[in-house]
Coordinates of C-alpha atoms and ligand atoms in Angstrom, one line a residue:
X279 CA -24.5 12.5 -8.3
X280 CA -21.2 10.7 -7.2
X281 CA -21.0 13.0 -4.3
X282 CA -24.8 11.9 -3.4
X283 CA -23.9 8.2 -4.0
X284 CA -20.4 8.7 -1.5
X285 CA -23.3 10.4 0.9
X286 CA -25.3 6.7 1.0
X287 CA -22.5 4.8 1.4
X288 CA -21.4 7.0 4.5
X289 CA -25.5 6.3 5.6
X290 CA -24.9 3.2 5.3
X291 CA -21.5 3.0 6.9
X292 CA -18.9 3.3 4.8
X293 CA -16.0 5.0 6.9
X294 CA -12.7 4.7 5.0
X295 CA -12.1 9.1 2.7
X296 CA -10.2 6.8 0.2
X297 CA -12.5 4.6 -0.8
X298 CA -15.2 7.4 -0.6
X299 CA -13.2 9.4 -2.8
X300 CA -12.5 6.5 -5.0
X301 CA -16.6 6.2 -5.5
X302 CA -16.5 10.0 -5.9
X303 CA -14.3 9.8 -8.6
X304 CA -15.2 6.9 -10.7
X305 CA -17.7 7.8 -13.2
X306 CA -20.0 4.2 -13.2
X307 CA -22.3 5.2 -15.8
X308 CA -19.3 4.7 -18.3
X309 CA -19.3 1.0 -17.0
X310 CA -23.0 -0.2 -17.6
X311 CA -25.4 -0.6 -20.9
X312 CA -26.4 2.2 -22.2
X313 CA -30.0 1.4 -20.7
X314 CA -29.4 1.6 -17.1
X315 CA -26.8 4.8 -17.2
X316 CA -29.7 7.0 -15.5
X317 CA -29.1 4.5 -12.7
X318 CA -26.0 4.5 -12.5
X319 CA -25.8 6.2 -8.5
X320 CA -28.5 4.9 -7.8
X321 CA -27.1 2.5 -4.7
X322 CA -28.1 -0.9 -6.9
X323 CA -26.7 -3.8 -9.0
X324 CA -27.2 -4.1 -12.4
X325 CA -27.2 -6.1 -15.1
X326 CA -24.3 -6.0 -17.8
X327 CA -23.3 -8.5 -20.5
X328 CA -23.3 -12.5 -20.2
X329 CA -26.0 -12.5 -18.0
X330 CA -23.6 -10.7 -15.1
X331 CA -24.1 -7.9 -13.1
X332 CA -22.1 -5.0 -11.9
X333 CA -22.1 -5.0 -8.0
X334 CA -23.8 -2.7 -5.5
X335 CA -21.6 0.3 -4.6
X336 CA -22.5 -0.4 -1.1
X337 CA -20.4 -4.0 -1.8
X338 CA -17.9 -2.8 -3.9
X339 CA -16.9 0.0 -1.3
X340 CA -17.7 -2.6 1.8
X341 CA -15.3 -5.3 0.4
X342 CA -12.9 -2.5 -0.8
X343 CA -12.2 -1.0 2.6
X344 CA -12.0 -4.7 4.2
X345 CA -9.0 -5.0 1.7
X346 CA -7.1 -2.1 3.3
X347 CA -5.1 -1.0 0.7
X348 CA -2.1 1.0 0.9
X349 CA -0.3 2.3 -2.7
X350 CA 1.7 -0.7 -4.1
X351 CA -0.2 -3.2 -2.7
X352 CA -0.3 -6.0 -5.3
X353 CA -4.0 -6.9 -5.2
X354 CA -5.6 -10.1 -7.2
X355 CA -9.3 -9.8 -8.4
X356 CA -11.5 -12.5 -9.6
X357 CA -14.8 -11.4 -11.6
X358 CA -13.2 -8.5 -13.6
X359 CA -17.3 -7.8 -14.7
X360 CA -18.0 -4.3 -15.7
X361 CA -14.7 -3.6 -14.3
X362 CA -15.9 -1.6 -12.1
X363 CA -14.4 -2.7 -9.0
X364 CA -10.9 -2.7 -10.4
X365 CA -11.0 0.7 -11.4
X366 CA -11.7 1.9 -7.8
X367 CA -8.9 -0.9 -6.8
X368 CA -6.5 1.4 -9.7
X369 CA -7.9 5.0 -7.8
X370 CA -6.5 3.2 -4.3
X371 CA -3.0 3.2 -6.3
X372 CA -3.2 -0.7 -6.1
X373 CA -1.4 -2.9 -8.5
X374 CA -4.1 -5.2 -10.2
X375 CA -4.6 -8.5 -11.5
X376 CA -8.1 -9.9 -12.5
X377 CA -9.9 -12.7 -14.0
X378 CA -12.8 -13.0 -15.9
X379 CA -14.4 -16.0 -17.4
X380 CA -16.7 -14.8 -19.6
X381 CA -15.4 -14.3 -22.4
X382 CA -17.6 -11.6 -24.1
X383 CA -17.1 -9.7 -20.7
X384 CA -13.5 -10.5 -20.9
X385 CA -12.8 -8.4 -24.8
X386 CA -15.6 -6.1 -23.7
X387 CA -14.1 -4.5 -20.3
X388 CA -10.8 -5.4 -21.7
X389 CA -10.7 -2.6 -24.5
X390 CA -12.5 -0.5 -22.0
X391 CA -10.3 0.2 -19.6
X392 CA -7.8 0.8 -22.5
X393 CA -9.9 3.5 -24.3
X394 CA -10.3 5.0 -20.3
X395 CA -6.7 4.6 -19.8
X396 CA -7.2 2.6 -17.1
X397 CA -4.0 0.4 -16.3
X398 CA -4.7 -3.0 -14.9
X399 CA -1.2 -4.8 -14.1
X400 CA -2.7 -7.7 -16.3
X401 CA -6.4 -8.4 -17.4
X402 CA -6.7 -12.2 -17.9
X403 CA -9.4 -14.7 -19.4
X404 CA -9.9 -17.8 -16.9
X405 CA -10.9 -19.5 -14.1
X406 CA -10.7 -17.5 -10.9
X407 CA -10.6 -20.4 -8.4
X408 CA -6.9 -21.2 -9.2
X409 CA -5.7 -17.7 -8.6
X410 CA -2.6 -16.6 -10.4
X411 CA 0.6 -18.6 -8.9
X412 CA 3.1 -17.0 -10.9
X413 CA 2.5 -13.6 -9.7
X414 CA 1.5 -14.6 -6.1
X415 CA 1.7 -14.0 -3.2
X416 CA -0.7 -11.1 -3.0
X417 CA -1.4 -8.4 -0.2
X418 CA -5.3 -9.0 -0.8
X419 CA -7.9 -11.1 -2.8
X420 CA -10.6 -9.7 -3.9
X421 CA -13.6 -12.6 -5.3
X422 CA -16.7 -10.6 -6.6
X423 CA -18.6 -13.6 -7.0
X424 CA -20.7 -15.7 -5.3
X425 CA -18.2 -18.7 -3.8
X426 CA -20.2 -22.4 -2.6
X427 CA -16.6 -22.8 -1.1
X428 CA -13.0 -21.1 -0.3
X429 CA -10.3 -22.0 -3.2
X430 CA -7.7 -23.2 -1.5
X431 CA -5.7 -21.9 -4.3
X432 CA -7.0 -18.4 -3.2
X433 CA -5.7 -18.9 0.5
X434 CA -2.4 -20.5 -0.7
X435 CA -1.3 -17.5 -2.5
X436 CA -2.1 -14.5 -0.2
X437 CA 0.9 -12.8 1.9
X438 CA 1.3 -13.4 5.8
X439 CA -0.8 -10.2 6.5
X440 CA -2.7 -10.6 3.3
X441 CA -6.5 -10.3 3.3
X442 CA -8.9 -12.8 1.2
X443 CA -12.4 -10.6 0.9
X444 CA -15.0 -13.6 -0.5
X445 CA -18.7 -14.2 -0.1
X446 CA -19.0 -17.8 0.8
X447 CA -22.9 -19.5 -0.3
X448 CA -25.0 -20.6 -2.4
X449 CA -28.3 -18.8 -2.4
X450 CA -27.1 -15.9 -0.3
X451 CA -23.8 -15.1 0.2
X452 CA -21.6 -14.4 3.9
X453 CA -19.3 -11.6 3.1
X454 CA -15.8 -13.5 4.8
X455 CA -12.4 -12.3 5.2
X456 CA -9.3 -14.2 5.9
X457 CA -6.4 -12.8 7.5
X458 CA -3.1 -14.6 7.0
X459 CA -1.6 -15.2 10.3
X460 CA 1.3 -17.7 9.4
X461 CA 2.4 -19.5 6.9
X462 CA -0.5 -21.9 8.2
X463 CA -2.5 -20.3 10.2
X464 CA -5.7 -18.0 8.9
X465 CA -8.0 -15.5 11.2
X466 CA -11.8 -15.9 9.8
X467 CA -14.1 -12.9 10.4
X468 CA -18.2 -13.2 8.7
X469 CA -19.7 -9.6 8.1
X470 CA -22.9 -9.6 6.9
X471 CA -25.2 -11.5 4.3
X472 CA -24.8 -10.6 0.4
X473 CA -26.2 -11.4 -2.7
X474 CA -24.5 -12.3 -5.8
X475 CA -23.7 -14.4 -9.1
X476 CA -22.1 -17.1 -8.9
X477 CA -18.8 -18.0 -8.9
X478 CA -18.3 -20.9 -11.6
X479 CA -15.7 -23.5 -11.6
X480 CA -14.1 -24.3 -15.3
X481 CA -13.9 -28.3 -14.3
X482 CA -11.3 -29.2 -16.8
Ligands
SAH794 N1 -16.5 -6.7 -10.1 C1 -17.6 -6.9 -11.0 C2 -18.6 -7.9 -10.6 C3 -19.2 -8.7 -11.7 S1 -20.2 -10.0 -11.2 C4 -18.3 -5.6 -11.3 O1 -18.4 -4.8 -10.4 O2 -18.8 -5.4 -12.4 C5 -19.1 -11.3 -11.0 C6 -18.2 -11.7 -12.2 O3 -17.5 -12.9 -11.8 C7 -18.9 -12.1 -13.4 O4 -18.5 -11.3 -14.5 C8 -18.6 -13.6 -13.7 O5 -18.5 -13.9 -15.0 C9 -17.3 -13.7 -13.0 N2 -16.9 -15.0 -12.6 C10 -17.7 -16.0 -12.1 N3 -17.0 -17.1 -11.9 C11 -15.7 -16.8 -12.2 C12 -14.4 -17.6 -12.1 N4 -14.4 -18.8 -11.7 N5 -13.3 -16.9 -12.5 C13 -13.3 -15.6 -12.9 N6 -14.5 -14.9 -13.0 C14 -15.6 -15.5 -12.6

């Protein structure tokens, strides 16, 4: 069924034998309720806990391959979720940090990717939009959620080279990336509507 899934996402467009691979080896009916594991390859979001969903393939293997990982790459997620995404970030060999800030989805994918043995660098309970400073600068951003604007946090703390992979709206979502030029200066390149949660700011 993974191969099947990797054949839809080729359909569709999805290029880069790593990330296929990635989808092909990922087993994403361990990472949703047991109600909607007959689903689970079927190319479609779902819903998890805290009112959440787990992305579409199709996205998580879109905004993957904009990333352009290489092994070692130091790589910053925000909306750990289902944890889906960061286990197909840990198949690229990528070094991963991610933020949830739900905190039911926070213990819940936490002791799952330890009873998988999957190794996260860190899996941390907070607000996304302020990145991680102490481990920055990354080689990519990841933001799985729905963004009304661009931390500037987020931009701040990628490499020169480094990729930020965010969809920017409200209602619907412009799948963006950000290349980092300079020290100041940032390439901006829009791919395609999407449609996700929000991403929430913790105000205080
Ligand atoms: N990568 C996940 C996507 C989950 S949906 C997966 O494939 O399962 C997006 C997630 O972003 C949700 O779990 C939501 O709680 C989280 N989120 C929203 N705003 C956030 C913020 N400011 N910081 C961290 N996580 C946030």
């Amino acid at each position: 069924m993974r191969n099947k899934l990797a054949d839809v996402l080729i359909a569709k467009g999805i290029v880069d034998v790593k990330v296929l691979n990635a989808i092909r080896n990922v087993p994403r009916h361990l990472f949703m309720d047991s109600s909607f594991e007959g689903h689970a390859y079927q190319d479609k979001a779902f819903p998890i806990a805290a009112d959440q969903t787990i992305s579409q393939p199709y996205t998580v293997a879109f905004q993957t391959e904009l990333l352009a990982i290489e092994p070692g790459h130091k790589v910053l997620e925000i909306g750990t979720g289902s944890g889906y995404q960061t286990a197909i970030l840990l198949k690229l060999k990528a070094k991963v940090y991610t933020i949830e800030r739900q905190l039911e989805l926070f213990k819940k994918t936490n002791l799952f990717f330890k009873k998988m043995g999957y190794r996260p660098k860190k899996v941390i309970f907070g607000d996304g939009y302020k990145g991680l400073p102490e481990i920055a600068p990354f080689d990519s951003i990841i933001v799985t959620a729905g963004a009304p604007e661009v931390p500037k946090a987020l931009m701040s703390q990628l490499k020169v080279g480094g990729r930020l992979v965010i969809p920017v709206g409200a209602e619907e979502q412009i799948m963006t990336m950000f290349i980092r030029k300079s020290e100041k200066e940032f390439e901006k390149k829009e791919l395609g509507a999407f449609r996700f949660v929000p991403l929430l700011e913790d105000k205080n």
